[in-house]
Short mmCIF file of C-alpha atoms in Angstrom, two decimals:
data_model
loop_
_atom_site.label_atom_id
_atom_site.label_comp_id
_atom_site.label_asym_id
_atom_site.label_seq_id
_atom_site.Cartn_x
_atom_site.Cartn_y
_atom_site.Cartn_z
CA UNK A 16 -70.37 43.50 133.22
CA UNK A 17 -73.87 45.39 132.51
CA UNK A 18 -73.64 47.91 129.64
CA UNK A 19 -74.36 51.17 131.83
CA UNK A 20 -71.55 50.07 134.07
CA UNK A 21 -69.25 49.60 131.09
CA UNK A 22 -70.20 52.71 129.83
CA UNK A 23 -69.37 54.50 133.30
CA UNK A 24 -65.67 52.64 133.61
CA UNK A 25 -64.87 53.01 130.18
CA UNK A 26 -65.71 56.97 129.67
CA UNK A 27 -62.71 58.90 128.89
CA UNK A 28 -61.42 62.21 128.23
CA UNK A 29 -60.61 62.40 124.76
CA UNK A 30 -58.36 64.82 123.35
CA UNK A 31 -57.44 63.26 119.82
CA UNK A 32 -60.02 62.77 116.84
CA UNK A 33 -60.10 61.62 113.56
CA UNK A 34 -61.14 64.24 111.29
CA UNK A 35 -64.32 62.40 110.55
CA UNK A 36 -67.85 63.98 110.95
CA UNK A 37 -70.64 62.13 114.06
CA UNK A 38 -73.87 61.16 111.64
CA UNK A 39 -76.62 63.80 112.64
CA UNK A 40 -78.69 60.68 113.97
CA UNK A 41 -76.21 59.53 116.39
CA UNK A 42 -75.46 63.34 117.80
CA UNK A 43 -79.45 63.37 117.99
CA UNK A 44 -79.05 60.13 120.61
CA UNK A 45 -76.62 61.84 122.26
CA UNK A 46 -78.69 64.79 123.07
CA UNK A 47 -81.85 62.84 123.90
CA UNK A 48 -79.44 61.27 126.67
CA UNK A 49 -78.61 64.97 128.09
CA UNK A 50 -82.36 65.34 127.67
CA UNK A 51 -83.43 62.49 129.86
CA UNK A 52 -80.93 63.80 132.51
CA UNK A 53 -82.84 63.97 136.03
CA UNK A 54 -83.67 67.54 137.25
CA UNK A 55 -85.09 69.15 140.35
CA UNK A 56 -88.55 68.89 140.05
CA UNK A 57 -88.39 67.99 136.34
CA UNK A 58 -87.64 71.32 135.59
CA UNK A 59 -85.20 70.71 132.85
CA UNK A 60 -83.25 73.98 132.96
CA UNK A 61 -81.25 72.88 129.88
CA UNK A 62 -80.93 73.71 126.02
CA UNK A 63 -78.37 72.35 124.03
CA UNK A 64 -76.52 74.10 121.05
CA UNK A 65 -74.91 71.51 118.65
CA UNK A 66 -71.96 73.22 116.60
CA UNK A 67 -70.69 70.95 113.55
CA UNK A 68 -70.20 73.63 111.06
CA UNK A 69 -66.22 73.60 110.60
CA UNK A 70 -65.99 77.63 110.15
CA UNK A 71 -67.71 78.42 113.04
CA UNK A 72 -65.82 75.72 114.84
CA UNK A 73 -62.55 77.22 114.05
CA UNK A 74 -63.62 80.72 114.76
CA UNK A 75 -64.19 79.24 118.32
CA UNK A 76 -60.84 77.93 118.59
CA UNK A 77 -59.21 81.27 116.90
CA UNK A 78 -61.12 83.07 119.72
CA UNK A 79 -60.35 80.57 122.58
CA UNK A 80 -56.49 80.18 122.26
CA UNK A 81 -55.50 83.48 123.38
CA UNK A 82 -58.20 83.07 126.46
CA UNK A 83 -56.57 79.96 127.08
CA UNK A 84 -52.81 80.73 126.65
CA UNK A 85 -53.68 83.71 129.60
CA UNK A 86 -55.62 81.32 131.77
CA UNK A 87 -52.64 78.83 131.61
CA UNK A 88 -50.06 81.26 132.16
CA UNK A 89 -51.55 82.01 135.50
CA UNK A 90 -52.15 78.35 136.74
CA UNK A 91 -50.47 76.15 138.72
CA UNK A 92 -46.72 74.70 137.47
CA UNK A 93 -48.57 71.38 137.70
CA UNK A 94 -51.39 72.06 135.59
CA UNK A 95 -49.06 73.69 133.11
CA UNK A 96 -46.77 70.76 133.21
CA UNK A 97 -49.74 68.49 132.41
CA UNK A 98 -50.82 70.52 129.69
CA UNK A 99 -47.82 70.91 127.43
CA UNK A 100 -48.02 67.20 126.43
CA UNK A 101 -51.39 68.09 125.11
CA UNK A 102 -51.01 71.85 123.77
CA UNK A 103 -47.68 70.20 121.95
CA UNK A 104 -49.91 67.66 120.00
CA UNK A 105 -52.90 69.82 118.90
CA UNK A 106 -53.02 73.06 116.83
CA UNK A 107 -56.42 73.85 119.24
CA UNK A 108 -55.82 72.79 122.82
CA UNK A 109 -59.03 73.81 123.75
CA UNK A 110 -61.71 71.73 121.60
CA UNK A 111 -59.37 69.52 120.15
CA UNK A 112 -60.11 70.11 116.69
CA UNK A 113 -63.38 67.79 117.45
CA UNK A 114 -65.81 67.46 114.78
CA UNK A 115 -68.90 68.23 117.32
CA UNK A 116 -69.02 70.76 120.35
CA UNK A 117 -72.51 70.90 122.50
CA UNK A 118 -72.79 73.81 124.30
CA UNK A 119 -75.23 73.05 127.16
CA UNK A 120 -76.54 76.22 128.24
CA UNK A 121 -79.25 76.63 131.61
CA UNK A 122 -80.36 79.39 133.51
CA UNK A 123 -82.59 79.35 136.68
CA UNK A 124 -82.43 78.07 140.81
CA UNK A 125 -81.47 74.79 139.81
CA UNK A 126 -79.06 74.62 136.74
CA UNK A 127 -75.75 74.70 138.70
CA UNK A 128 -76.73 71.01 140.09
CA UNK A 129 -79.22 69.84 136.94
CA UNK A 130 -76.76 70.40 133.68
CA UNK A 131 -73.69 69.03 134.77
CA UNK A 132 -76.28 65.64 134.59
CA UNK A 133 -77.32 66.65 131.24
CA UNK A 134 -73.75 66.85 130.37
CA UNK A 135 -72.86 63.46 132.28
CA UNK A 136 -75.68 61.72 130.59
CA UNK A 137 -74.43 62.79 126.86
CA UNK A 138 -70.85 61.80 127.73
CA UNK A 139 -71.95 58.49 128.76
CA UNK A 140 -74.23 57.96 125.58
CA UNK A 141 -71.14 59.08 123.94
CA UNK A 142 -69.22 56.51 125.07
CA UNK A 143 -71.44 53.55 124.67
CA UNK A 144 -71.87 54.60 120.69
CA UNK A 145 -68.23 54.52 120.11
CA UNK A 146 -67.80 58.39 120.39
CA UNK A 147 -65.14 59.82 122.61
CA UNK A 148 -65.89 62.89 124.46
CA UNK A 149 -64.53 65.65 126.58
CA UNK A 150 -66.09 68.44 128.88
CA UNK A 151 -63.99 71.40 128.57
CA UNK A 152 -63.89 74.63 130.73
CA UNK A 153 -61.77 76.53 128.66
CA UNK A 154 -64.63 76.23 125.87
CA UNK A 155 -66.77 78.36 127.82
CA UNK A 156 -64.21 81.26 127.85
CA UNK A 157 -65.48 82.58 124.62
CA UNK A 158 -68.94 83.41 125.62
CA UNK A 159 -67.98 86.66 126.79
CA UNK A 160 -67.59 87.83 122.61
CA UNK A 161 -70.95 89.46 121.67
CA UNK A 162 -70.66 87.49 118.11
CA UNK A 163 -70.61 83.77 120.09
CA UNK A 164 -72.99 84.70 122.85
CA UNK A 165 -75.48 85.84 119.41
CA UNK A 166 -74.46 82.54 117.53
CA UNK A 167 -75.43 80.55 120.73
CA UNK A 168 -78.34 82.81 121.61
CA UNK A 169 -77.17 83.06 124.95
CA UNK A 170 -80.02 84.57 127.20
CA UNK A 171 -79.87 86.47 130.24
CA UNK A 172 -79.47 84.73 133.55
CA UNK A 173 -77.69 81.47 131.31
CA UNK A 174 -74.48 79.88 131.93
CA UNK A 175 -72.50 77.81 129.85
CA UNK A 176 -72.07 73.83 131.36
CA UNK A 177 -69.30 72.18 129.34
CA UNK A 178 -68.98 72.54 126.16
CA UNK A 179 -68.23 69.11 125.42
CA UNK A 180 -66.46 68.19 122.55
CA UNK A 181 -67.04 64.94 120.62
CA UNK A 182 -65.95 62.90 117.82
CA UNK A 183 -64.40 59.12 116.85
CA UNK A 184 -60.92 58.71 119.06
CA UNK A 185 -57.93 58.80 117.23
CA UNK A 186 -56.37 55.49 117.78
CA UNK A 187 -58.13 53.66 121.03
CA UNK A 188 -59.74 55.19 123.64
CA UNK A 189 -57.00 56.48 126.70
CA UNK A 190 -55.88 54.24 129.18
CA UNK A 191 -57.94 54.90 132.85
CA UNK A 192 -56.07 56.81 134.65
CA UNK A 193 -55.60 56.11 138.63
CA UNK A 194 -58.67 56.39 140.83
CA UNK A 195 -58.32 57.13 144.68
CA UNK A 196 -60.15 54.52 146.46
CA UNK A 197 -63.47 56.22 147.35
CA UNK A 198 -64.15 57.79 150.86
CA UNK A 199 -66.95 56.40 152.71
CA UNK A 200 -68.47 56.11 155.73
CA UNK A 201 -71.35 53.26 156.88
CA UNK A 202 -73.84 54.11 159.33
#
């Protein structure tokens, strides 16, 4: 199989990471892959904030945990059951104690369509480089905190897409989940 298709089919949501920093050139390569994503009229409505500072990561986790617990308490029983296994294995069920977090921020008319493509490009690039990743919706719950907004330099009209957590997987990459057959109509 070709390497692009390999990365697509081997990409997994990784939630358990080694306590090992990712070298800066690898993080730069991953961000460049995000920046290479397609965008409407080549508007490139994104920017990236890469968090590797341990103290700041811990601050994010500390702020996110109560928001996560509140959110999960209102979720379906099915989702709560799926999350129990994860919650039991990590102290930080939001950022998974990952050594790097990339916040993708964007604004403007097409950012809702364009920024997720930058996120996916980064996750595929990470997998091709042996780095695990996970898109974590819960991670954006902290952006209502004024100190976090200031640190991330969130501008008026911007939204957080992701964030994406990154790290070396603890153990092997997870097995592929079962996928439904695609719904296709041929004309």
